[in-house]
Amino acid sequence: MVAIDVRNIVKRFGDFTAVKGISFQVASGEIFGLLGPNGAGKSTLIRMLTTLLPPSEGTALINGFDVARQADDVRKAIGVIPQAMTSDLELSVEENLLIFAKLYGVPRDRRKRLITELLEAVELTEWRDKQVRNLSGGMRRRVEIARGLVHEPKVFFLDEPTTGLDPVSRVHVWEMLQRIKSERDLTVLITTHYMDEADKLCDRIAIVDHGQLMALDSPMKLKASVPGKNVLEASFSSAPADWIEVLRRLPDVEEVTGHDHVFRLATGNGPATTMAMLQTAAQMQVSVDSLAVQSTTLDDVFVHYTGRALRDTLQAPAPQDNPFMIRR
Amino acid sequence: MHRTLAIIEREMRRFRRSPMLIVMSMMMPIVQLVVLGYAFGGNVKHLKVAIVDQDHGVPAVRIRELAGAIATGNHTFDVIDYSDVGVALADLRNGVVNGVLTIPPDYSRRVITRQEPTVALISDNTDSFVSATLSATMAQVVGSLGQPVKTTIRTPSQPSLQLVEVYPYVPYIQYLLPGSITMSIFMMVMIGGGIIFIDDKARGLHEGYLVTPITKFELIAGFNISGTIRAVIAGAFLMVIGSLIAGVPNPLDPMRMMRLLLVITVTAFALISMMFLIMVRISDPLLPRAVFGVLNTVLYFPSGAVYPQQGFPKWMQVIAAADPFTYAVHAFKSLLLKNTGFEAIAFDLGFLVVFSVVSMGAATMLFRRTL
């Protein structure tokens, strides 16, 4: 069964188009990753799918309900962890969950059982009476994950849930999400900047840039889709001017990029290319200062599809930030 | 309805854990009541008056004696003798004295020959209160000179006015109390309702609500009712403590307290509804803080809380007519200073209820269910 069905969805803010006709489907029970650089349109897309923004064009069905026409049914079916930490700091861990269970209309008897189960799942049972303001960033995130699941949603949206957490807390959140997912009938859509996170967690990954879908597949297939199985990164001194051309002619080399004295070689056979490169360098009396060989990662996939250009641009405030704009 | 109750529960739990909010919103009106009440409520005393007697005749001595009697009696002013008018005027300009009374050299002769004897009061009119007090007191002094002995006439030929005061003397601090109660409600509405609401919005807390199936009306109703409960607590606290501080007669009369609580509740609901109407489209956390100061002035001072509205210019009376503070202050004055029944406050209650309904309706209409 299809849990998320996005068809040619578009979002415009005045003259600016943040999402330009994206389509994809997420199967029930899948963990789906949405990757993209800052300003790529990920958060706008997730806000449309969670009914926080109305689409300008196209449709999106969540658990069979249209986000524009059946927003209330969608809201009942989804759990959402927004990018910002949104727990009530003055309330205790348990109270945060309790208030949201009431907002979702969870019956009293189920409420108690679910809160106890979720606190155990996120390993916060012993902190249940503590005010959230006294918890660390990682613990607050776990409170929010539990809060988002307190009404037993079918689809769970997480917008950069591990941003700002230390590596240990991040790993803890991943493991917890995988465990929760394995225990219930849940479809997960997650946005993240951490490629290793997406690689480990997600069944499939969509790469979004400039409001468009650049690639969509499993992490394995995405890695296979970019040139080379391995990447060699080497720096040289006293290299001749045409050194980059020499490197391109080495066996199994598919792509070479270079900057100053540092060169990256994408290759289908890492060991063979390494041996050939060292021999050629010795023959031409070029000294190798450093050499690293690694497998292709999602970082390489990400850079391949989105480019290396920095996105440091000013942007006009979105019309949604204008307090005096009347919207139905 | 259960979702509205969840919002109320959440807001009240947060309120209980914010002692600074409670203290700040209750202390400021009490401090204002005490400071303003005693600062403006007392009579002006111990003004410095320079007397320059250039005559030294018996009538001049009589004036100085009368002035001295006031100095030792009700202490409105203290008398300082000067021999030189120039020095006295220099001291007046330098603020050493508040007024200079000069008795000219020919004063006694003019009194005896009945040729319009005149003394001059030169006062520092940059302070109108001081100037008016000095003028009035000196007019009494001069007016009492040469008055015939008062005799009672059985059949008076001139009509006379007899003043009958319906209520006991109302000190200024009691006159201020209705405004202070309204202010305490407003403070709680502004800090607890306006500023925290926008801070939550800026932190993204509202996103958490908007993805739940709660309706616009349920959300606004939850915020309004919880804001009203908080403001009623602040208003009721000031009603009791303020009445005791200001010395309102029989402050714990249960029937009056019931009526006061009703006015406090209706006022709180009107002000919180107005607050959400103002804040419904605002996202910048600095804006409510700026609006706070402006609203405080625009609502409090035209309301008649510190000065009678009849003294306002026309344009300000128009503001006063639309100002919900006006009706709250009027109702509180009726109950606290006159201990009236519902008849005297029915119009005030009616206005505040209509104001609340219109404000809440408009806020619900303008509230965005999406970001």
XYZ file of C-alpha atoms in Angstrom:
699
model
C 0.000 0.000 0.000
C 1.181 3.540 -0.762
C 1.480 5.659 2.400
C 2.644 8.902 0.732
C 1.700 9.721 -2.846
C 3.041 13.059 -4.098
C 2.045 14.099 -7.591
C 3.599 17.078 -9.334
C 3.431 19.251 -6.232
C 4.338 22.932 -6.554
C 4.697 25.694 -3.971
C 5.046 29.348 -4.928
C 5.647 32.330 -2.650
C 4.845 35.267 -4.921
C 7.358 35.144 -7.780
C 9.560 32.606 -6.030
C 8.881 28.909 -6.656
C 10.243 26.868 -3.733
C 9.031 23.455 -4.966
C 8.818 22.880 -8.720
C 6.620 19.893 -9.459
C 7.983 17.031 -7.379
C 6.446 13.547 -7.597
C 7.264 10.404 -5.607
C 5.601 7.584 -3.717
C 6.507 6.051 -0.366
C 5.342 2.515 0.362
C 3.761 1.645 3.683
C 6.415 0.630 6.237
C 9.262 2.285 4.334
C 11.853 4.713 5.800
C 12.212 7.406 3.163
C 14.971 10.012 3.284
C 14.770 13.474 1.794
C 18.228 14.993 1.230
C 19.207 18.344 -0.140
C 21.303 21.423 0.575
C 19.971 24.360 2.597
C 17.186 26.142 0.731
C 16.581 23.165 -1.587
C 12.856 23.064 -0.695
C 12.861 20.117 1.751
C 11.137 21.922 4.617
C 8.568 23.516 2.291
C 7.804 20.075 0.880
C 7.454 18.511 4.331
C 5.253 21.422 5.474
C 2.935 20.846 2.535
C 2.744 17.128 3.326
C 1.931 17.872 6.981
C -0.840 20.407 6.075
C 1.130 23.404 7.396
C 1.318 24.969 3.926
C -1.287 24.624 1.160
C 0.213 23.452 -2.174
C -0.015 25.910 -5.082
C -0.451 23.075 -7.568
C -0.497 19.287 -7.618
C -1.719 16.863 -4.994
C -0.382 14.830 -2.126
C -2.166 11.913 -0.523
C -1.119 10.797 2.944
C -2.528 7.434 3.984
C -5.072 7.937 1.194
C -6.198 11.440 2.313
C -5.648 14.629 0.305
C -3.542 17.215 2.215
C -5.585 20.108 0.822
C -9.128 18.718 0.942
C -8.975 16.250 3.837
C -6.494 18.059 6.069
C -8.087 16.898 9.325
C -7.931 13.232 8.288
C -4.292 13.726 7.297
C -3.533 15.347 10.686
C -5.036 12.380 12.527
C -2.897 9.971 10.489
C 0.454 11.712 10.871
C 2.993 12.438 13.591
C 5.330 15.372 13.030
C 8.664 16.369 14.550
C 9.370 19.904 13.315
C 12.897 21.178 12.768
C 12.816 23.428 15.869
C 12.676 21.949 19.377
C 9.037 22.545 20.230
C 8.450 20.806 23.562
C 7.071 22.921 26.404
C 10.094 23.584 28.575
C 8.019 24.330 31.693
C 6.137 21.039 31.493
C 7.465 17.658 32.540
C 8.276 14.930 30.015
C 5.051 13.091 30.825
C 2.920 16.258 30.740
C 4.188 17.075 27.250
C 2.995 13.691 26.052
C -0.258 13.929 27.995
C -1.266 17.309 26.512
C -0.643 16.081 22.972
C -2.515 12.836 23.617
C -5.484 14.988 24.682
C -5.115 17.237 21.635
C -5.363 14.141 19.451
C -8.326 12.877 21.463
C -6.659 9.635 22.614
C -9.068 7.954 25.084
C -8.047 8.031 28.769
C -7.349 4.270 29.146
C -5.180 4.101 26.001
C -3.448 7.355 26.875
C -1.814 5.986 30.018
C -0.685 2.760 28.380
C 0.727 4.503 25.311
C 2.650 7.106 27.320
C 4.233 4.397 29.475
C 5.190 2.357 26.381
C 6.630 5.339 24.547
C 8.632 6.585 27.527
C 10.172 3.133 27.721
C 10.842 3.109 23.983
C 12.693 6.437 24.138
C 14.364 5.473 27.431
C 12.982 8.376 29.400
C 10.904 6.520 31.990
C 13.110 7.584 34.870
C 12.914 11.236 33.720
C 9.138 11.317 33.225
C 8.536 13.803 36.073
C 11.374 16.168 35.182
C 10.771 19.472 33.453
C 11.961 19.422 29.839
C 14.065 22.557 30.468
C 16.398 20.387 32.591
C 17.037 17.814 29.844
C 19.893 17.742 27.335
C 19.304 18.395 23.605
C 19.301 14.674 22.774
C 16.808 13.893 25.540
C 14.509 16.717 24.380
C 14.570 15.275 20.882
C 13.549 11.907 22.290
C 10.681 13.584 24.151
C 9.518 15.047 20.850
C 9.783 11.711 19.064
C 7.629 10.135 21.777
C 5.211 13.078 21.590
C 4.874 12.667 17.819
C 3.897 9.011 18.273
C 1.496 9.445 21.199
C -1.617 9.019 19.003
C -0.214 6.011 17.115
C 0.152 7.708 13.701
C 0.542 5.728 10.497
C 3.031 8.133 8.912
C 5.817 9.857 10.832
C 7.510 13.008 9.500
C 10.844 14.063 10.998
C 12.419 17.304 9.807
C 16.151 17.156 10.580
C 15.664 15.369 13.902
C 19.371 15.040 14.717
C 20.591 18.514 13.752
C 22.537 20.051 16.617
C 22.989 16.793 18.519
C 26.393 15.376 19.456
C 27.491 12.168 17.627
C 26.583 9.873 20.540
C 23.065 11.352 20.837
C 22.641 11.093 17.066
C 23.476 7.399 17.039
C 21.109 6.927 19.976
C 18.266 8.613 18.087
C 18.896 6.446 14.975
C 18.864 3.253 16.982
C 15.735 4.314 18.783
C 13.951 5.193 15.540
C 14.882 1.824 14.025
C 13.630 -0.004 17.109
C 10.335 1.943 17.244
C 9.850 1.399 13.527
C 10.408 -2.361 13.863
C 7.788 -2.590 16.621
C 4.893 -0.805 14.899
C 3.198 -0.315 11.564
C 4.843 2.969 10.662
C 6.010 4.775 7.531
C 8.798 7.309 8.137
C 9.776 10.329 6.043
C 12.939 11.966 7.342
C 14.948 14.967 6.158
C 18.590 15.216 7.162
C 21.937 16.761 6.342
C 23.833 13.750 7.662
C 24.599 11.357 4.811
C 25.776 8.543 7.086
C 22.438 8.824 8.903
C 20.484 8.560 5.657
C 22.695 5.672 4.475
C 22.113 3.618 7.617
C 18.436 4.452 8.215
C 16.691 4.863 4.886
C 15.286 2.244 2.524
C 15.155 4.849 -0.247
C 16.497 8.352 -0.643
C 15.306 11.317 -2.687
C 17.797 14.105 -3.418
C 16.141 17.478 -3.852
C 17.805 20.642 -5.111
C 16.413 23.966 -6.356
C 12.909 22.646 -5.644
C 13.337 19.679 -7.999
C 13.841 15.964 -7.519
C 17.424 15.218 -8.694
C 17.605 11.482 -7.881
C 15.523 8.820 -6.136
C 16.609 5.286 -5.283
C 18.011 3.033 -2.561
C 21.339 4.198 -1.009
C 23.124 1.291 -2.699
C 21.812 2.096 -6.178
C 22.439 5.814 -5.720
C 26.064 5.117 -4.874
C 26.350 2.875 -7.933
C 24.845 5.589 -10.110
C 27.759 8.003 -9.713
C 31.090 7.470 -11.561
C 33.519 5.069 -9.876
C 33.342 2.535 -7.122
C 36.271 4.090 -5.304
C 37.599 7.566 -4.877
C 41.341 8.261 -4.741
C 42.390 11.542 -3.262
C 46.075 12.400 -3.714
C 48.301 15.453 -3.547
C 51.500 15.858 -5.546
C 54.467 18.174 -5.735
C 56.509 19.024 -8.869
C 53.694 17.735 -11.094
C 53.848 18.807 -14.769
C 51.175 21.094 -16.239
C 49.378 18.256 -18.056
C 49.325 15.997 -14.963
C 45.526 15.904 -14.901
C 45.542 14.460 -18.451
C 48.065 11.800 -17.367
C 45.797 10.832 -14.447
C 42.757 10.559 -16.787
C 44.637 7.967 -18.898
C 45.258 5.641 -15.912
C 43.354 2.276 -16.000
C 39.695 2.241 -14.842
C 39.645 6.003 -14.136
C 36.202 7.444 -14.888
C 36.489 11.039 -13.699
C 39.256 13.332 -12.423
C 38.842 16.674 -10.701
C 41.722 18.746 -9.395
C 42.406 21.891 -7.490
C 45.900 23.244 -6.695
C 47.960 20.091 -6.123
C 45.080 17.925 -4.875
C 43.311 15.550 -7.286
C 40.225 13.305 -6.857
C 39.986 10.268 -9.113
C 36.736 8.296 -9.439
C 37.652 4.759 -10.444
C 36.005 1.423 -11.032
C 39.013 -0.441 -9.586
C 40.674 1.333 -6.682
C 43.677 -0.987 -6.143
C 44.643 -1.185 -9.860
C 44.402 2.591 -10.354
C 46.439 3.203 -7.175
C 49.264 0.919 -8.342
C 49.308 2.471 -11.820
C 49.285 5.990 -10.404
C 52.245 5.318 -8.091
C 54.267 3.751 -10.944
C 53.522 6.659 -13.310
C 54.432 9.199 -10.639
C 57.757 7.428 -10.003
C 58.572 7.273 -13.742
C 57.808 10.989 -14.219
C 59.621 11.922 -10.986
C 56.496 13.375 -9.436
C 56.452 12.916 -5.660
C 53.244 11.790 -3.952
C 52.687 13.837 -0.801
C 49.498 12.142 0.385
C 47.180 9.403 -0.792
C 43.763 8.200 0.410
C 41.538 5.527 -1.123
C 37.892 5.228 -0.112
C 34.635 3.726 -1.302
C 31.971 5.946 -2.829
C 29.746 7.397 -0.095
C 26.449 9.200 -0.121
C 28.468 12.394 0.316
C 29.872 11.762 -3.182
C 26.377 11.050 -4.465
C 25.086 14.244 -2.851
C 27.879 16.374 -4.322
C 27.458 14.692 -7.698
C 23.761 15.632 -7.906
C 23.772 19.012 -6.155
C 27.232 20.362 -7.073
C 29.888 21.953 -4.884
C 28.774 25.578 -5.087
C 28.090 27.228 -1.752
C 24.503 28.459 -1.304
C 25.414 31.696 0.469
C 22.777 33.924 -1.065
C 20.449 36.498 0.385
C 16.808 35.742 0.018
C 13.755 37.932 0.321
C 11.453 37.047 3.223
C 8.848 34.548 2.107
C 5.325 35.980 1.842
C 4.302 33.553 4.599
C 6.312 35.746 7.000
C 4.236 38.834 6.163
C 1.878 39.294 9.126
C -0.575 41.415 7.197
C -1.178 39.052 4.287
C -4.749 37.805 4.326
C -5.096 34.123 3.509
C -8.216 32.037 3.540
C -14.123 20.777 23.454
C -11.532 18.311 24.844
C -8.888 19.974 22.703
C -9.746 23.410 24.129
C -9.455 21.894 27.604
C -6.048 20.447 26.690
C -4.822 23.922 25.672
C -6.180 25.406 28.920
C -4.536 22.651 30.967
C -1.215 23.205 29.231
C -1.343 26.999 29.725
C -2.307 26.738 33.395
C 0.448 24.201 34.151
C 2.972 26.548 32.536
C 1.543 29.515 34.472
C 1.933 27.695 37.796
C 5.617 27.190 37.034
C 6.307 30.814 36.095
C 6.429 32.605 39.472
C 8.175 35.633 37.956
C 5.251 36.200 35.595
C 2.816 36.137 38.511
C 4.938 38.485 40.636
C 5.615 40.957 37.829
C 2.034 41.257 36.666
C 0.713 41.765 40.214
C 3.460 43.865 41.744
C 3.572 46.610 39.131
C -0.076 47.739 39.576
C 0.282 47.662 43.375
C 3.442 49.761 43.249
C 1.706 52.131 40.849
C -1.348 52.371 43.095
C 0.694 53.197 46.207
C 3.175 55.554 44.556
C 0.654 57.468 42.407
C -2.009 57.376 45.119
C 0.196 59.020 47.704
C 2.116 61.206 45.240
C -1.004 62.858 43.806
C -3.423 62.416 46.659
C -1.939 64.686 49.350
C -2.258 68.474 49.863
C 0.665 70.652 48.851
C 2.649 71.657 51.952
C 5.702 73.666 52.994
C 5.982 75.839 49.899
C 8.568 78.580 50.394
C 7.153 82.122 50.177
C 9.418 85.166 50.340
C 7.741 88.195 51.924
C 9.268 91.543 51.053
C 7.722 94.173 53.336
C 8.593 97.626 52.016
C 5.867 99.291 54.049
C 6.243 98.108 57.675
C 2.916 99.778 58.616
C 0.235 98.141 60.762
C -1.816 96.787 57.791
C 1.370 95.263 56.392
C 2.120 93.635 59.722
C -1.439 92.254 59.650
C -0.756 90.523 56.317
C 2.461 89.022 57.636
C 0.644 87.797 60.755
C -2.041 86.085 58.662
C 0.615 84.482 56.445
C 2.466 83.365 59.555
C -0.736 81.824 60.897
C -1.052 79.674 57.756
C 2.629 78.700 58.053
C 2.123 77.452 61.600
C -1.423 76.152 60.978
C -1.950 73.928 57.931
C 1.676 74.396 56.731
C 0.690 75.166 53.144
C 3.698 77.436 53.004
C 6.610 78.625 55.099
C 7.417 82.310 55.236
C 10.888 83.755 54.690
C 11.428 87.494 55.195
C 13.435 89.344 52.554
C 14.449 92.998 52.617
C 15.399 93.283 48.938
C 12.945 92.535 46.106
C 15.817 91.858 43.669
C 17.298 89.156 45.889
C 13.865 87.595 46.408
C 13.186 87.481 42.654
C 16.628 85.982 41.989
C 15.874 83.272 44.551
C 12.500 82.681 42.874
C 14.199 82.106 39.508
C 16.777 79.827 41.138
C 14.080 77.734 42.784
C 14.999 78.688 46.363
C 11.469 80.015 46.932
C 8.166 79.186 45.171
C 6.667 82.681 45.334
C 7.387 86.289 46.345
C 4.792 88.397 48.137
C 5.686 92.087 47.978
C 3.997 94.680 50.157
C 4.653 98.070 48.471
C 5.800 101.168 50.434
C 2.450 102.965 50.197
C 0.302 99.951 51.127
C -0.656 101.178 54.640
C -1.451 104.671 53.369
C -3.720 103.283 50.641
C -5.457 101.007 53.173
C -6.171 103.963 55.446
C -7.228 106.277 52.609
C -9.106 103.410 50.895
C -7.267 103.882 47.578
C -7.213 100.334 46.231
C -4.409 98.894 48.383
C -2.610 96.142 46.490
C -0.014 93.494 47.342
C 1.695 91.475 44.615
C 2.272 87.715 44.480
C 4.933 86.725 41.977
C 4.836 82.981 41.558
C 6.807 80.365 39.609
C 4.099 79.309 37.169
C 6.197 76.549 35.560
C 4.524 74.323 38.151
C 0.830 74.985 37.753
C -0.200 72.979 40.827
C 2.122 74.945 43.117
C 1.214 78.233 41.473
C -2.539 77.549 41.793
C -2.215 76.506 45.456
C -0.220 79.618 46.332
C -2.653 81.923 44.497
C -5.687 80.352 46.175
C -4.168 80.495 49.671
C -2.920 84.063 49.269
C -6.318 85.114 47.899
C -7.806 83.765 51.135
C -5.264 85.714 53.188
C -5.893 88.968 51.342
C -9.656 88.333 51.185
C -9.883 87.911 54.928
C -8.372 91.354 55.524
C -11.023 93.897 56.640
C -13.948 91.469 56.419
C -16.830 92.473 58.724
C -17.822 90.104 61.510
C -20.172 87.488 60.009
C -23.721 87.673 61.323
C -26.516 85.202 60.695
C -29.567 86.715 59.054
C -32.883 84.999 59.766
C -34.271 85.678 56.284
C -31.349 85.833 53.856
C -31.882 88.133 50.925
C -29.334 86.319 48.643
C -29.729 82.659 47.537
C -27.046 80.411 49.003
C -25.665 76.979 48.053
C -25.531 74.196 50.556
C -23.218 71.322 49.594
C -24.289 67.802 50.535
C -21.802 64.957 49.762
C -23.517 61.617 49.060
C -20.487 59.450 49.813
C -17.764 59.657 52.436
C -14.565 61.461 51.478
C -12.735 59.540 48.697
C -8.946 59.812 48.954
C -7.061 59.876 45.650
C -5.577 56.408 46.262
C -9.143 55.012 46.301
C -9.938 56.971 43.133
C -6.925 55.259 41.488
C -7.818 51.727 42.637
C -10.290 50.928 39.780
C -7.618 51.840 37.218
C -5.034 49.740 39.063
C -7.265 46.651 39.038
C -7.845 47.135 35.305
C -4.095 47.614 34.845
C -3.279 44.366 36.691
C -5.666 42.501 34.365
C -4.068 44.186 31.363
C -0.523 43.391 32.567
C -1.346 39.698 32.893
C -3.077 39.712 29.498
C -0.136 41.470 27.867
C 2.701 39.467 29.457
C 0.945 36.102 29.858
C -1.211 36.390 26.745
C 0.548 38.611 24.216
C 4.280 38.374 24.799
C 4.435 34.664 25.673
C 2.057 33.834 22.790
C 4.378 35.492 20.261
C 7.501 34.050 21.907
C 5.973 30.562 21.588
C 5.119 31.288 17.975
C 8.683 32.443 17.233
C 10.085 29.306 18.907
C 7.933 27.194 16.567
C 5.751 25.852 19.373
C 2.590 26.623 17.414
C 3.721 24.325 14.615
C 3.256 21.506 17.130
C -0.411 22.493 17.588
C -1.137 23.164 13.941
C -0.304 19.613 12.887
C -2.920 18.247 15.321
C -6.613 18.083 14.334
C -7.487 21.114 16.537
C -9.739 23.737 14.892
C -9.052 27.486 14.767
C -11.907 28.198 17.154
C -10.801 25.517 19.644
C -7.271 26.921 19.647
C -8.324 30.583 20.093
C -10.914 29.594 22.720
C -8.244 27.626 24.627
C -5.827 30.574 24.607
C -8.588 33.075 25.483
C -10.063 31.080 28.361
C -6.668 30.260 29.892
C -5.631 33.916 29.509
C -8.877 34.986 31.166
C -8.311 32.656 34.138
C -4.801 34.054 34.671
C -6.001 37.657 34.378
C -8.908 37.027 36.787
C -6.429 35.708 39.364
C -4.351 38.902 38.974
C -7.433 41.179 39.090
C -8.933 39.425 42.134
C -5.615 39.636 43.967
C -5.406 43.363 43.347
C -9.081 43.830 44.232
C -8.466 42.446 47.742
C -4.956 43.773 48.430
C -5.638 47.135 46.736
C -8.887 47.644 48.694
C -7.024 47.005 51.956
C -4.137 49.323 51.016
C -6.446 52.110 49.797
C -8.724 51.765 52.817
C -11.946 51.051 50.916
C -14.739 50.832 53.523
C -15.936 47.282 54.190
C -13.611 45.776 51.551
C -14.674 42.148 52.015
C -18.441 42.648 51.561
C -19.332 39.314 49.869
C -22.046 40.709 47.586
C -19.802 43.465 46.300
C -16.939 41.013 45.821
C -19.211 38.784 43.727
C -20.137 41.727 41.513
C -16.486 42.813 41.301
C -15.442 39.301 40.289
C -17.997 39.355 37.499
C -16.634 42.668 36.200
C -13.048 41.363 36.525
C -13.967 38.237 34.503
C -15.748 40.157 31.758
C -12.921 42.723 31.593
C -10.281 39.978 31.443
C -12.110 38.235 28.587
C -12.524 41.520 26.692
C -8.848 42.434 27.031
C -7.504 38.965 26.135
C -9.784 38.881 23.073
C -8.470 42.303 22.048
C -4.923 41.070 22.631
C -5.338 38.065 20.327
C -6.925 40.240 17.679
C -3.822 42.473 17.781
C -1.340 39.574 17.923
C -3.024 37.150 15.519
C -0.834 38.124 12.532
C 2.326 39.132 14.391
C 5.421 36.901 14.408
C 8.224 39.236 15.513
C 8.822 38.798 19.270
C 9.929 42.437 19.614
C 6.632 43.820 18.358
C 4.392 42.918 21.339
C 6.931 44.508 23.672
C 6.758 47.736 21.675
C 2.956 47.538 21.424
C 2.789 47.053 25.200
C 4.046 50.571 25.988
C 1.804 52.233 23.407
C -1.309 50.320 24.470
C -0.617 51.023 28.116
C -0.729 54.767 27.438
C -3.533 54.738 24.891
C -5.843 52.593 27.022
C -5.041 53.575 30.623
C -4.901 57.365 30.594
C -8.021 58.119 28.486
C -10.076 55.705 30.600
C -10.746 58.179 33.403
C -8.584 56.130 35.766
C -6.404 59.078 36.785
C -8.365 62.151 35.610
C -12.041 62.822 34.806
C -12.861 62.299 31.110
C -14.914 65.502 31.072
C -11.597 67.392 31.073
C -10.378 65.695 27.853
C -10.373 67.348 24.411
C -12.954 66.037 21.931
C -10.603 63.690 20.026
C -9.500 62.079 23.246
C -13.093 61.593 24.331
C -13.638 59.641 21.089
C -10.724 57.322 22.026
C -12.144 57.028 25.540
C -15.553 55.986 24.169
C -14.025 53.027 22.293
C -11.559 52.135 25.053
C -12.587 48.988 26.989
C -10.662 50.348 30.008
C -13.253 53.170 30.233
C -16.100 50.739 30.931
C -14.058 48.547 33.268
C -12.881 51.570 35.275
C -16.421 52.971 35.428
C -17.821 49.667 36.668
C -15.044 49.257 39.261
C -15.585 52.856 40.452
C -19.316 52.254 40.828
C -18.730 49.118 42.893
C -15.697 50.160 44.927
C -16.465 53.806 45.638
C -20.298 53.751 45.655
C -21.105 50.072 46.289
C -23.847 50.165 43.633
C -25.888 47.258 42.250
C -26.034 45.831 38.715
C -28.111 48.694 37.364
C -25.153 51.080 37.521
C -22.792 48.686 35.722
C -25.145 47.009 33.240
C -24.067 49.190 30.306
C -20.379 48.641 31.111
C -20.860 44.866 31.229
C -22.880 44.961 27.991
C -20.179 46.940 26.168
C -17.402 44.621 27.375
C -19.328 41.487 26.343
C -20.042 42.866 22.846
C -16.403 44.013 22.573
C -15.213 40.492 23.509
C -17.480 38.750 21.003
C -16.470 41.058 18.141
C -12.724 40.824 18.988
C -12.722 37.048 19.384
C -14.762 36.597 16.199
C -12.359 38.781 14.226
C -9.295 37.043 15.762
C -10.686 33.614 14.836
C -11.356 34.807 11.296
C -7.845 36.224 10.877
C -6.045 33.316 12.577
C -4.041 31.227 10.111
C -4.494 27.485 10.338
C -1.419 27.197 8.126
C 2.013 28.848 8.434
